[in-house]
C-alpha cells in the first residue's frame, strides 16, 4: 500500500474496546444512577483513582502467576522509562490510594469506585479488552457482619433492577493463609495421583497456582475435580466460625446461596469469604459480580494489617443481562417527552422562550427544540422522527392568542389548543411527575 493509500484508510477503534453509542447510553445511565443512589443509602463514599499505575502495584497485589498479570495486562514504558500499566481491576488502586492518603489509620472506610478496566483477553460477548466495573471496598472491619452487608447491598441492587430471581449467589471460604498452604499440599498430592487427567494449563499451574486448577472449565477434568479434596473441609477454626456466622446472617436475611467448594477466584489476594453472583442467561460469561475478603493485601502493599472485603461487578454484562431479560424500563430508554415546534421562522424566538420556561417549571421534562428551519412539512417529519410523545406547535395564531397547540405524535388523539399558562399542569398530567 502506498503512503497516500494508508493515510486515507479509516482509523478504527481498538479490538475489544467499544464506543458507548447514544442509543445505549440511557441504559448505562439508568444502571449507574441506581448503583450510585444505592451506595449512598448504605453510606459508601466514592473514590476516583487514575487509570494508570506503576506496574509493580498490580504484580505485587494480584499475584505474579495469575492470568491477569501473566498475560492480560496492558503494560508499557512511558517516556521516563518507568513501567506503567492500565489498571486491570480496581482493588489495588483503591488500597494504594487509601494508604497514600492516610484513610486507613485506625479508621473504617466504606468506599466505591467505577470506571474502565483493561485486560488483553480474547474479545467475545460479555468479554472485552476495555470494560467497566463498579466496585465496593471496605477497610478496617474483620467480622462477618460487613461480609453480609456487601452481599446484602448487591442483592438489593439485583432486586431493584428486577434481577434477583435470575441470579445465583455462590459462596465459599478460602480460610487463613496457613490453612490454604496446608490444603495446597493435600491438593497437589491429589493432582499428582491424577496427573494423566490434567490438561496442559493445569499441569503448568500445578507448581505455580494449584488452587486455580479447581476453577478449570474443561469438561474432561470435571469428574476428577469433583472428587478433589475440598478446602472448606480443611478450614482453620476461626475461618470456619466466620463462615458459619456469615451463612447464618444471610439465612436470617432470607438470602439464598449455594456453597461452591471450587470457587477460588482468579486473584491471589483473597482469603476467607469469596463469592460470585452468576447467571445462566449470558452463556459462558456468567459471572456478573465477584468479590471477597482480602485481609492480607494492605500489609502486602506495605501498610499496617487491615482487614478488607469488597467486590466488583461488570457493567457490560449487567447491561447485557437487563437487555436479554427485557428488564429495561421506559425511563432507561432516554426517550423525549416533547418536541417544541415553531411552525415558521417568526415563531422561533417564542418557542425558544417557551422551552426555557417549561424546563424551569418541570425539571423532569425532556424537551427538544426544533432547530434548523425548513418547511412546515419537514418540521413535522422531524418531530415524528424525534421519538417524542408530544409536540408543541407555535405559529402566528398561537402567538397572537398566547396559546400553544399540543399534538399527540404516537397516539390517535385530537390535538388541543392550550393557554401557555396551563401547559405545565397539562404536561404533568400527561407525563406524570418525573424527577429525572
Ligand atoms: P471471568 O471469570 O469472567 O474472567 P474474573 O474472575 O476475571 O471474571 P473479576 O476480575 O473478578 O473477573 O472481575 C469482576 C467482574 O468484572 C466479573 O465478574 C465480570 O462481570 C467483569 N469482567 C471481568 N473481566 C471482564 C472482561 N474482560 N470483560 C467484561 N467484563 C469483565
Ligand atoms: Mg478473567
Tab-separated table of C-alpha atoms and ligand atoms in Angstrom:
chain	number	residue	atom	x	y	z
A	1	UNK	CA	0.000	0.000	0.000
A	2	UNK	CA	1.435	3.386	-0.921
A	3	UNK	CA	1.757	6.077	1.683
A	4	UNK	CA	-1.174	8.080	0.379
A	5	UNK	CA	-3.453	4.999	0.461
A	6	UNK	CA	-2.612	4.112	4.014
A	7	UNK	CA	-3.079	7.686	5.174
A	8	UNK	CA	-6.610	7.609	3.732
A	9	UNK	CA	-7.560	4.334	5.370
A	10	UNK	CA	-10.173	4.893	8.046
A	11	UNK	CA	-8.859	4.536	11.556
A	12	UNK	CA	-10.966	2.238	13.685
A	13	UNK	CA	-11.334	1.588	17.391
A	14	UNK	CA	-9.063	-0.965	19.017
A	15	UNK	CA	-10.402	-4.524	19.029
A	16	UNK	CA	-12.293	-5.287	22.224
A	17	UNK	CA	-12.655	-1.606	23.114
A	18	UNK	CA	-16.140	-0.310	22.498
A	19	UNK	CA	-17.799	3.011	21.923
A	20	UNK	CA	-20.884	3.578	24.005
A	21	UNK	CA	-23.388	4.891	21.468
A	22	UNK	CA	-26.273	7.290	22.176
A	23	UNK	CA	-28.818	4.514	21.727
A	24	UNK	CA	-27.247	2.639	24.664
A	25	UNK	CA	-26.139	5.407	26.990
A	26	UNK	CA	-29.569	5.897	28.665
A	27	UNK	CA	-29.478	2.292	29.899
A	28	UNK	CA	-25.956	2.745	31.247
A	29	UNK	CA	-27.036	5.959	32.970
A	30	UNK	CA	-30.054	4.192	34.447
A	31	UNK	CA	-27.845	1.419	35.820
A	32	UNK	CA	-25.173	3.807	37.084
A	33	UNK	CA	-27.834	6.002	38.696
A	34	UNK	CA	-29.306	3.011	40.548
A	35	UNK	CA	-25.882	1.977	41.820
A	36	UNK	CA	-24.925	5.482	42.885
A	37	UNK	CA	-28.073	6.087	44.898
A	38	UNK	CA	-27.996	2.602	46.415
A	39	UNK	CA	-24.426	3.039	47.653
A	40	UNK	CA	-25.289	6.408	49.147
A	41	UNK	CA	-28.127	4.731	51.040
A	42	UNK	CA	-25.588	2.357	52.624
A	43	UNK	CA	-23.122	5.134	53.496
A	44	UNK	CA	-20.425	4.333	50.924
A	45	UNK	CA	-18.263	7.161	49.545
A	46	UNK	CA	-16.906	7.325	46.018
A	47	UNK	CA	-13.179	7.289	45.294
A	48	UNK	CA	-11.657	8.016	41.880
A	49	UNK	CA	-8.143	6.901	41.089
A	50	UNK	CA	-6.055	7.240	37.897
A	51	UNK	CA	-6.443	4.561	35.236
A	52	UNK	CA	-2.659	4.157	35.027
A	53	UNK	CA	-0.479	2.931	37.893
A	54	UNK	CA	3.025	1.606	38.373
A	55	UNK	CA	3.186	-1.955	37.086
A	56	UNK	CA	4.562	-3.199	40.403
A	57	UNK	CA	1.290	-2.320	42.153
A	58	UNK	CA	-0.622	-4.948	40.182
A	59	UNK	CA	2.168	-7.513	40.068
A	60	UNK	CA	2.506	-7.379	43.868
A	61	UNK	CA	-1.208	-7.406	44.696
A	62	UNK	CA	-2.946	-9.553	42.084
A	63	UNK	CA	-0.068	-12.063	42.041
A	64	UNK	CA	2.727	-12.781	39.557
A	65	UNK	CA	1.314	-16.140	38.475
A	66	UNK	CA	-2.292	-15.154	37.875
A	67	UNK	CA	-3.818	-14.937	34.386
A	68	UNK	CA	-4.162	-11.196	34.695
A	69	UNK	CA	-0.517	-10.465	35.480
A	70	UNK	CA	0.920	-13.231	33.309
A	71	UNK	CA	-0.877	-12.453	30.092
A	72	UNK	CA	-3.609	-9.846	30.284
A	73	UNK	CA	-2.063	-6.542	31.331
A	74	UNK	CA	-1.514	-3.526	29.102
A	75	UNK	CA	1.971	-2.630	30.246
A	76	UNK	CA	4.226	-0.049	28.624
A	77	UNK	CA	7.205	2.110	29.289
A	78	UNK	CA	6.482	5.800	29.474
A	79	UNK	CA	8.859	8.491	28.257
A	80	UNK	CA	10.791	8.385	31.515
A	81	UNK	CA	11.396	4.660	31.165
A	82	UNK	CA	9.006	3.783	34.038
A	83	UNK	CA	6.926	0.646	33.667
A	84	UNK	CA	3.256	1.614	33.806
A	85	UNK	CA	0.083	-0.456	33.451
A	86	UNK	CA	-3.507	0.351	32.535
A	87	UNK	CA	-5.413	-0.893	35.554
A	88	UNK	CA	-6.864	-4.384	35.059
A	89	UNK	CA	-9.035	-4.071	38.184
A	90	UNK	CA	-9.806	-1.533	40.890
A	91	UNK	CA	-8.898	-3.007	44.258
A	92	UNK	CA	-5.130	-2.496	44.085
A	93	UNK	CA	-5.505	1.183	43.130
A	94	UNK	CA	-8.040	1.680	45.886
A	95	UNK	CA	-5.696	0.232	48.504
A	96	UNK	CA	-2.790	2.265	47.141
A	97	UNK	CA	-4.803	5.493	47.318
A	98	UNK	CA	-6.254	4.748	50.751
A	99	UNK	CA	-2.765	4.114	52.145
A	100	UNK	CA	-1.240	7.104	50.425
A	101	UNK	CA	-3.848	9.479	51.848
A	102	UNK	CA	-3.962	8.039	55.337
A	103	UNK	CA	-7.529	6.758	55.041
A	104	UNK	CA	-6.639	3.565	56.880
A	105	UNK	CA	-5.097	4.856	60.122
A	106	UNK	CA	-7.349	3.324	62.805
A	107	UNK	CA	-10.338	4.093	60.669
A	108	UNK	CA	-13.007	2.159	58.922
A	109	UNK	CA	-13.798	3.046	55.353
A	110	UNK	CA	-16.596	2.085	53.030
A	111	UNK	CA	-15.618	3.090	49.507
A	112	UNK	CA	-16.838	2.535	45.976
A	113	UNK	CA	-15.457	3.271	42.531
A	114	UNK	CA	-16.480	2.997	38.954
A	115	UNK	CA	-14.651	3.130	35.644
A	116	UNK	CA	-12.857	1.407	32.801
A	117	UNK	CA	-10.534	-1.564	33.334
A	118	UNK	CA	-8.183	-3.071	30.741
A	119	UNK	CA	-7.302	-6.703	30.089
A	120	UNK	CA	-5.820	-8.200	26.953
A	121	UNK	CA	-8.280	-11.102	26.664
A	122	UNK	CA	-9.912	-12.703	23.644
A	123	UNK	CA	-12.882	-10.421	22.899
A	124	UNK	CA	-16.298	-12.099	22.803
A	125	UNK	CA	-19.811	-11.413	24.032
A	126	UNK	CA	-19.505	-10.217	27.628
A	127	UNK	CA	-15.696	-10.153	27.499
A	128	UNK	CA	-13.842	-7.093	26.271
A	129	UNK	CA	-10.403	-5.509	26.473
A	130	UNK	CA	-11.724	-2.279	27.892
A	131	UNK	CA	-14.652	-2.994	30.169
A	132	UNK	CA	-16.246	-1.197	33.072
A	133	UNK	CA	-16.653	-2.127	36.680
A	134	UNK	CA	-18.389	-0.761	39.713
A	135	UNK	CA	-16.617	-1.914	42.839
A	136	UNK	CA	-17.029	-1.643	46.574
A	137	UNK	CA	-14.165	-1.874	49.086
A	138	UNK	CA	-14.422	-1.771	52.862
A	139	UNK	CA	-11.456	-1.451	55.235
A	140	UNK	CA	-10.884	-1.966	58.934
A	141	UNK	CA	-13.753	-4.391	59.592
A	142	UNK	CA	-12.945	-8.012	60.313
A	143	UNK	CA	-16.250	-9.568	61.345
A	144	UNK	CA	-18.705	-11.416	59.115
A	145	UNK	CA	-21.224	-8.566	59.522
A	146	UNK	CA	-19.513	-6.493	56.832
A	147	UNK	CA	-19.254	-9.533	54.534
A	148	UNK	CA	-23.009	-9.891	54.974
A	149	UNK	CA	-23.577	-6.180	54.317
A	150	UNK	CA	-21.765	-6.096	50.976
A	151	UNK	CA	-23.651	-9.202	49.864
A	152	UNK	CA	-26.981	-7.751	51.014
A	153	UNK	CA	-26.380	-4.496	49.215
A	154	UNK	CA	-25.615	-6.319	45.974
A	155	UNK	CA	-28.756	-8.412	46.476
A	156	UNK	CA	-30.772	-5.207	46.941
A	157	UNK	CA	-29.374	-3.873	43.690
A	158	UNK	CA	-30.483	-7.025	41.839
A	159	UNK	CA	-33.913	-6.770	43.458
A	160	UNK	CA	-34.316	-3.130	42.434
A	161	UNK	CA	-33.245	-3.946	38.884
A	162	UNK	CA	-35.700	-6.863	38.743
A	163	UNK	CA	-32.814	-9.373	38.544
A	164	UNK	CA	-32.852	-11.126	41.907
A	165	UNK	CA	-34.766	-14.155	40.642
A	166	UNK	CA	-32.354	-14.513	37.730
A	167	UNK	CA	-29.061	-14.710	39.611
A	168	UNK	CA	-27.413	-17.186	41.962
A	169	UNK	CA	-25.104	-16.417	44.857
A	170	UNK	CA	-22.165	-18.801	45.103
A	171	UNK	CA	-20.205	-18.740	48.319
A	172	UNK	CA	-17.019	-20.299	49.631
A	173	UNK	CA	-14.340	-19.773	52.240
A	174	UNK	CA	-10.637	-19.898	51.395
A	175	UNK	CA	-9.638	-19.976	55.073
A	176	UNK	CA	-6.486	-18.474	56.519
A	177	UNK	CA	-3.176	-18.294	54.645
A	178	UNK	CA	-1.873	-21.187	56.791
A	179	UNK	CA	-4.922	-23.354	56.129
A	180	UNK	CA	-4.589	-22.606	52.430
A	181	UNK	CA	-0.916	-23.543	52.403
A	182	UNK	CA	-1.641	-26.872	54.115
A	183	UNK	CA	-4.550	-27.561	51.782
A	184	UNK	CA	-2.359	-26.725	48.809
A	185	UNK	CA	-0.091	-29.657	49.680
A	186	UNK	CA	-3.062	-32.010	50.022
A	187	UNK	CA	-4.428	-30.810	46.699
A	188	UNK	CA	-1.109	-31.112	44.850
A	189	UNK	CA	-0.758	-34.678	46.170
A	190	UNK	CA	-4.214	-35.493	44.803
A	191	UNK	CA	-3.455	-33.942	41.407
A	192	UNK	CA	-0.124	-35.801	41.226
A	193	UNK	CA	-2.091	-39.039	41.601
A	194	UNK	CA	-4.264	-37.981	38.648
A	195	UNK	CA	-1.540	-36.335	36.620
A	196	UNK	CA	-2.635	-38.047	33.379
A	197	UNK	CA	-6.024	-36.394	33.610
A	198	UNK	CA	-4.713	-32.834	33.908
A	199	UNK	CA	-4.716	-30.670	30.800
A	200	UNK	CA	-1.685	-28.655	29.784
A	201	UNK	CA	-2.808	-25.472	31.510
A	202	UNK	CA	-3.419	-27.327	34.732
A	203	UNK	CA	-0.038	-29.065	34.646
A	204	UNK	CA	1.571	-25.685	34.383
A	205	UNK	CA	-0.479	-24.462	37.340
A	206	UNK	CA	0.400	-27.466	39.449
A	207	UNK	CA	3.558	-25.798	40.636
A	208	UNK	CA	2.593	-22.139	40.262
A	209	UNK	CA	-1.044	-21.894	41.395
A	210	UNK	CA	-2.683	-25.284	42.016
A	211	UNK	CA	-5.866	-23.852	43.578
A	212	UNK	CA	-6.704	-22.284	40.247
A	213	UNK	CA	-6.930	-25.743	38.682
A	214	UNK	CA	-10.214	-26.118	40.611
A	215	UNK	CA	-11.559	-23.241	38.541
A	216	UNK	CA	-10.973	-25.054	35.233
A	217	UNK	CA	-13.946	-25.205	32.869
A	218	UNK	CA	-12.513	-28.193	30.936
A	219	UNK	CA	-15.330	-30.815	30.902
A	220	UNK	CA	-12.811	-33.665	30.650
A	221	UNK	CA	-11.480	-32.739	34.062
A	222	UNK	CA	-14.864	-32.222	35.701
A	223	UNK	CA	-15.236	-35.653	37.313
A	224	UNK	CA	-11.692	-35.654	38.662
A	225	UNK	CA	-12.164	-32.127	40.070
A	226	UNK	CA	-15.472	-33.061	41.684
A	227	UNK	CA	-13.658	-35.707	43.757
A	228	UNK	CA	-10.753	-33.434	44.735
A	229	UNK	CA	-10.297	-32.656	48.434
A	230	UNK	CA	-12.224	-29.542	49.402
A	231	UNK	CA	-10.687	-26.517	51.077
A	232	UNK	CA	-13.890	-25.960	53.010
A	233	UNK	CA	-13.219	-29.289	54.790
A	234	UNK	CA	-9.738	-28.080	55.779
A	235	UNK	CA	-10.580	-24.677	57.226
A	236	UNK	CA	-8.923	-23.316	60.356
A	237	UNK	CA	-11.231	-22.893	63.336
A	238	UNK	CA	-11.548	-19.080	63.105
A	239	UNK	CA	-12.322	-19.090	59.392
A	240	UNK	CA	-14.916	-21.808	59.930
A	241	UNK	CA	-16.638	-19.744	62.648
A	242	UNK	CA	-16.507	-16.639	60.428
A	243	UNK	CA	-18.061	-18.536	57.530
A	244	UNK	CA	-20.786	-20.094	59.659
A	245	UNK	CA	-21.694	-16.728	61.145
A	246	UNK	CA	-21.900	-15.203	57.664
A	247	UNK	CA	-24.158	-18.024	56.454
A	248	UNK	CA	-26.396	-17.548	59.493
A	249	UNK	CA	-26.733	-13.824	58.756
A	250	UNK	CA	-27.601	-14.498	55.133
A	251	UNK	CA	-30.138	-17.134	56.193
A	252	UNK	CA	-31.729	-14.681	58.618
A	253	UNK	CA	-31.910	-12.055	55.866
A	254	UNK	CA	-33.611	-14.537	53.539
A	255	UNK	CA	-30.761	-14.585	51.003
A	256	UNK	CA	-30.370	-17.945	49.308
A	257	UNK	CA	-26.923	-19.131	48.260
A	258	UNK	CA	-25.048	-22.190	47.100
A	259	UNK	CA	-21.824	-23.203	48.760
A	260	UNK	CA	-19.400	-23.883	45.912
A	261	UNK	CA	-16.251	-25.525	47.317
A	262	UNK	CA	-14.462	-24.998	43.993
A	263	UNK	CA	-14.895	-21.238	43.948
A	264	UNK	CA	-11.361	-19.870	44.326
A	265	UNK	CA	-11.301	-16.583	42.325
A	266	UNK	CA	-8.539	-15.603	39.952
A	267	UNK	CA	-6.637	-13.159	42.143
A	268	UNK	CA	-4.145	-14.115	44.829
A	269	UNK	CA	-5.157	-11.644	47.487
A	270	UNK	CA	-8.369	-13.316	48.607
A	271	UNK	CA	-8.739	-15.250	51.878
A	272	UNK	CA	-11.738	-16.417	53.902
A	273	UNK	CA	-15.014	-15.323	52.275
A	274	UNK	CA	-15.267	-15.385	48.475
A	275	UNK	CA	-18.453	-15.086	46.462
A	276	UNK	CA	-19.793	-14.696	42.945
A	277	UNK	CA	-23.186	-13.767	41.591
A	278	UNK	CA	-23.802	-15.743	38.434
A	279	UNK	CA	-26.457	-16.087	35.759
A	280	UNK	CA	-27.154	-18.732	33.146
A	281	UNK	CA	-28.638	-16.158	30.751
A	282	UNK	CA	-25.334	-14.921	29.288
A	283	UNK	CA	-23.708	-18.150	28.130
A	284	UNK	CA	-20.236	-18.791	29.446
A	285	UNK	CA	-19.655	-15.205	30.591
A	286	UNK	CA	-21.969	-15.822	33.529
A	287	UNK	CA	-20.306	-14.027	36.438
A	288	UNK	CA	-21.797	-10.573	36.897
A	289	UNK	CA	-20.277	-9.728	40.271
A	290	UNK	CA	-17.406	-11.223	42.223
A	291	UNK	CA	-15.568	-10.477	45.412
A	292	UNK	CA	-14.483	-11.493	48.843
A	293	UNK	CA	-12.215	-10.815	51.768
A	294	UNK	CA	-8.601	-9.724	51.318
A	295	UNK	CA	-7.289	-9.162	54.850
A	296	UNK	CA	-3.638	-9.547	53.825
A	297	UNK	CA	-3.441	-7.113	50.934
A	298	UNK	CA	-2.854	-3.812	52.727
A	299	UNK	CA	0.062	-5.277	54.642
A	300	UNK	CA	1.385	-6.918	51.490
A	301	UNK	CA	1.492	-3.470	49.886
A	302	UNK	CA	3.404	-2.001	52.819
A	303	UNK	CA	0.609	-0.809	55.109
A	304	UNK	CA	-0.467	-1.843	58.610
A	305	UNK	CA	-2.502	-5.077	58.743
A	306	UNK	CA	-6.044	-4.025	57.789
A	307	UNK	CA	-8.966	-6.366	57.222
A	308	UNK	CA	-10.838	-5.683	53.999
A	309	UNK	CA	-13.704	-7.018	51.934
A	310	UNK	CA	-15.135	-5.936	48.605
A	311	UNK	CA	-16.492	-6.901	45.217
A	312	UNK	CA	-16.592	-5.730	41.623
A	313	UNK	CA	-19.313	-6.078	39.040
A	314	UNK	CA	-19.034	-5.881	35.288
A	315	UNK	CA	-21.280	-3.177	33.851
A	316	UNK	CA	-21.285	-4.569	30.271
A	317	UNK	CA	-22.552	-7.930	31.493
A	318	UNK	CA	-25.230	-6.338	33.676
A	319	UNK	CA	-26.473	-4.121	30.878
A	320	UNK	CA	-26.485	-7.127	28.541
A	321	UNK	CA	-28.451	-9.104	31.125
A	322	UNK	CA	-31.067	-6.366	31.540
A	323	UNK	CA	-31.496	-6.268	27.762
A	324	UNK	CA	-31.560	-10.064	27.361
A	325	UNK	CA	-34.211	-10.445	30.046
A	326	UNK	CA	-36.146	-7.417	28.763
A	327	UNK	CA	-35.864	-5.608	32.068
A	328	UNK	CA	-35.257	-2.174	30.583
A	329	UNK	CA	-37.839	0.248	31.999
A	330	UNK	CA	-39.173	3.118	29.876
A	331	UNK	CA	-37.157	5.592	31.918
A	332	UNK	CA	-33.984	3.827	30.745
A	333	UNK	CA	-34.770	4.316	27.067
A	334	UNK	CA	-33.911	8.006	27.070
A	335	UNK	CA	-36.944	8.989	25.027
A	336	UNK	CA	-38.023	12.577	24.570
A	337	UNK	CA	-41.304	13.827	26.023
A	338	UNK	CA	-41.781	16.893	23.925
A	339	UNK	CA	-40.729	18.364	20.602
A	340	UNK	CA	-41.019	22.170	20.556
A	341	UNK	CA	-42.059	23.132	17.085
A	342	UNK	CA	-42.077	26.707	15.803
A	343	UNK	CA	-44.233	26.440	12.662
A	344	UNK	CA	-42.205	29.109	10.854
A	345	UNK	CA	-39.100	31.171	11.481
A	346	UNK	CA	-41.119	34.015	13.005
A	347	UNK	CA	-42.081	31.740	15.912
A	348	UNK	CA	-38.542	30.524	16.691
A	349	UNK	CA	-37.825	33.046	19.438
A	350	UNK	CA	-41.156	32.348	21.159
A	351	UNK	CA	-40.553	28.568	21.026
A	352	UNK	CA	-37.078	29.021	22.481
A	353	UNK	CA	-38.521	31.022	25.378
A	354	UNK	CA	-41.390	28.654	25.963
A	355	UNK	CA	-38.926	25.781	26.172
A	356	UNK	CA	-36.886	27.599	28.792
A	357	UNK	CA	-39.994	28.332	30.804
A	358	UNK	CA	-41.269	24.743	30.719
A	359	UNK	CA	-37.886	23.279	31.653
A	360	UNK	CA	-37.846	25.653	34.638
A	361	UNK	CA	-41.343	24.642	35.712
A	362	UNK	CA	-40.940	20.913	35.060
A	363	UNK	CA	-37.401	19.805	35.931
A	364	UNK	CA	-38.086	16.217	34.789
A	365	UNK	CA	-39.269	17.250	31.325
A	366	UNK	CA	-37.238	16.123	28.329
A	367	UNK	CA	-37.921	18.670	25.625
A	368	UNK	CA	-36.092	19.277	22.381
A	369	UNK	CA	-36.380	22.446	20.299
A	370	UNK	CA	-36.675	22.242	16.557
A	371	UNK	CA	-33.615	23.988	15.105
A	372	UNK	CA	-32.557	24.455	11.509
A	373	UNK	CA	-35.702	25.880	9.912
A	374	UNK	CA	-37.325	24.113	6.937
A	375	UNK	CA	-40.847	23.856	5.558
A	376	UNK	CA	-43.714	23.078	7.894
A	377	UNK	CA	-43.942	19.587	6.423
A	378	UNK	CA	-40.286	18.839	7.029
A	379	UNK	CA	-40.581	20.221	10.571
A	380	UNK	CA	-43.413	17.829	11.316
A	381	UNK	CA	-41.363	14.953	9.931
A	382	UNK	CA	-38.507	15.821	12.275
A	383	UNK	CA	-40.962	15.947	15.176
A	384	UNK	CA	-42.111	12.423	14.321
A	385	UNK	CA	-38.560	11.167	13.951
A	386	UNK	CA	-37.509	12.630	17.290
A	387	UNK	CA	-39.363	9.856	19.100
A	388	UNK	CA	-41.096	12.372	21.370
A	389	UNK	CA	-44.558	11.544	22.572
A	390	UNK	CA	-45.858	15.094	22.226
A	391	UNK	CA	-45.239	18.118	20.046
A	392	UNK	CA	-45.991	21.683	20.987
A	393	UNK	CA	-46.730	23.817	17.940
A	394	UNK	CA	-46.319	27.570	17.868
A	395	UNK	CA	-47.413	29.695	14.876
A	396	UNK	CA	-48.812	33.122	14.187
A	397	UNK	CA	-52.236	32.245	15.567
A	398	UNK	CA	-50.785	30.793	18.798
A	399	UNK	CA	-48.525	33.814	19.285
A	400	UNK	CA	-51.456	36.208	18.892
A	401	UNK	CA	-53.524	34.368	21.493
A	402	UNK	CA	-50.811	33.316	23.983
A	403	UNK	CA	-51.586	29.657	23.324
A	404	UNK	CA	-49.779	26.579	22.035
A	405	UNK	CA	-51.120	23.583	20.121
A	406	UNK	CA	-50.465	20.239	21.753
A	407	UNK	CA	-50.200	17.405	19.249
A	408	UNK	CA	-50.039	13.725	20.127
A	409	UNK	CA	-47.373	12.095	17.979
A	410	UNK	CA	-47.807	8.486	18.991
A	411	UNK	CA	-51.486	8.036	19.769
A	412	UNK	CA	-54.754	8.677	17.971
A	413	UNK	CA	-55.949	11.696	19.847
A	414	UNK	CA	-57.328	15.126	18.903
A	415	UNK	CA	-54.831	17.943	19.175
A	416	UNK	CA	-55.589	20.582	21.813
A	417	UNK	CA	-55.183	24.331	21.960
A	418	UNK	CA	-53.946	25.332	25.408
A	419	UNK	CA	-53.193	28.605	27.168
A	420	UNK	CA	-49.426	28.796	27.740
A	421	UNK	CA	-50.003	29.299	31.471
A	422	UNK	CA	-51.844	25.991	31.659
A	423	UNK	CA	-49.162	23.980	29.859
A	424	UNK	CA	-47.127	22.904	32.879
A	425	UNK	CA	-50.165	21.432	34.582
A	426	UNK	CA	-51.405	19.656	31.462
A	427	UNK	CA	-47.968	18.194	30.745
A	428	UNK	CA	-47.607	16.957	34.322
A	429	UNK	CA	-50.991	15.277	33.994
A	430	UNK	CA	-49.946	13.592	30.756
A	431	UNK	CA	-46.387	12.639	31.612
A	432	UNK	CA	-46.527	12.082	35.357
A	433	UNK	CA	-44.316	13.823	37.856
A	434	UNK	CA	-40.872	12.537	36.948
A	435	UNK	CA	-37.794	13.896	38.624
A	436	UNK	CA	-35.252	12.518	36.208
B	1	LIG	P1	-14.129	-14.151	34.462
B	1	LIG	O1	-14.077	-15.409	35.265
B	1	LIG	O2	-15.426	-13.965	33.738
B	1	LIG	O3	-12.924	-13.960	33.605
B	1	LIG	P2	-12.870	-12.608	36.504
B	1	LIG	O4	-12.818	-13.537	37.658
B	1	LIG	O5	-11.656	-12.400	35.697
B	1	LIG	O6	-14.101	-12.976	35.540
B	1	LIG	P3	-13.003	-10.253	38.166
B	1	LIG	O7	-11.597	-9.891	37.976
B	1	LIG	O8	-13.420	-10.792	39.463
B	1	LIG	O9	-13.456	-11.219	36.969
B	1	LIG	O10	-13.931	-9.003	37.785
B	1	LIG	C1	-15.238	-8.827	38.325
B	1	LIG	C2	-16.278	-8.759	37.239
B	1	LIG	O11	-15.874	-7.933	36.168
B	1	LIG	C3	-16.569	-10.079	36.559
B	1	LIG	O12	-17.441	-10.820	37.318
B	1	LIG	C4	-17.194	-9.643	35.258
B	1	LIG	O13	-18.547	-9.304	35.450
B	1	LIG	C5	-16.403	-8.418	34.937
B	1	LIG	N1	-15.327	-8.704	33.980
B	1	LIG	C6	-14.112	-9.262	34.226
B	1	LIG	N2	-13.382	-9.342	33.111
B	1	LIG	C7	-14.146	-8.806	32.104
B	1	LIG	C8	-13.953	-8.577	30.702
B	1	LIG	N3	-12.808	-8.878	30.095
B	1	LIG	N4	-14.956	-8.008	30.005
B	1	LIG	C9	-16.126	-7.672	30.604
B	1	LIG	N5	-16.369	-7.848	31.918
B	1	LIG	C10	-15.396	-8.409	32.661
B	2	LIG	MG1	-10.967	-13.250	33.873
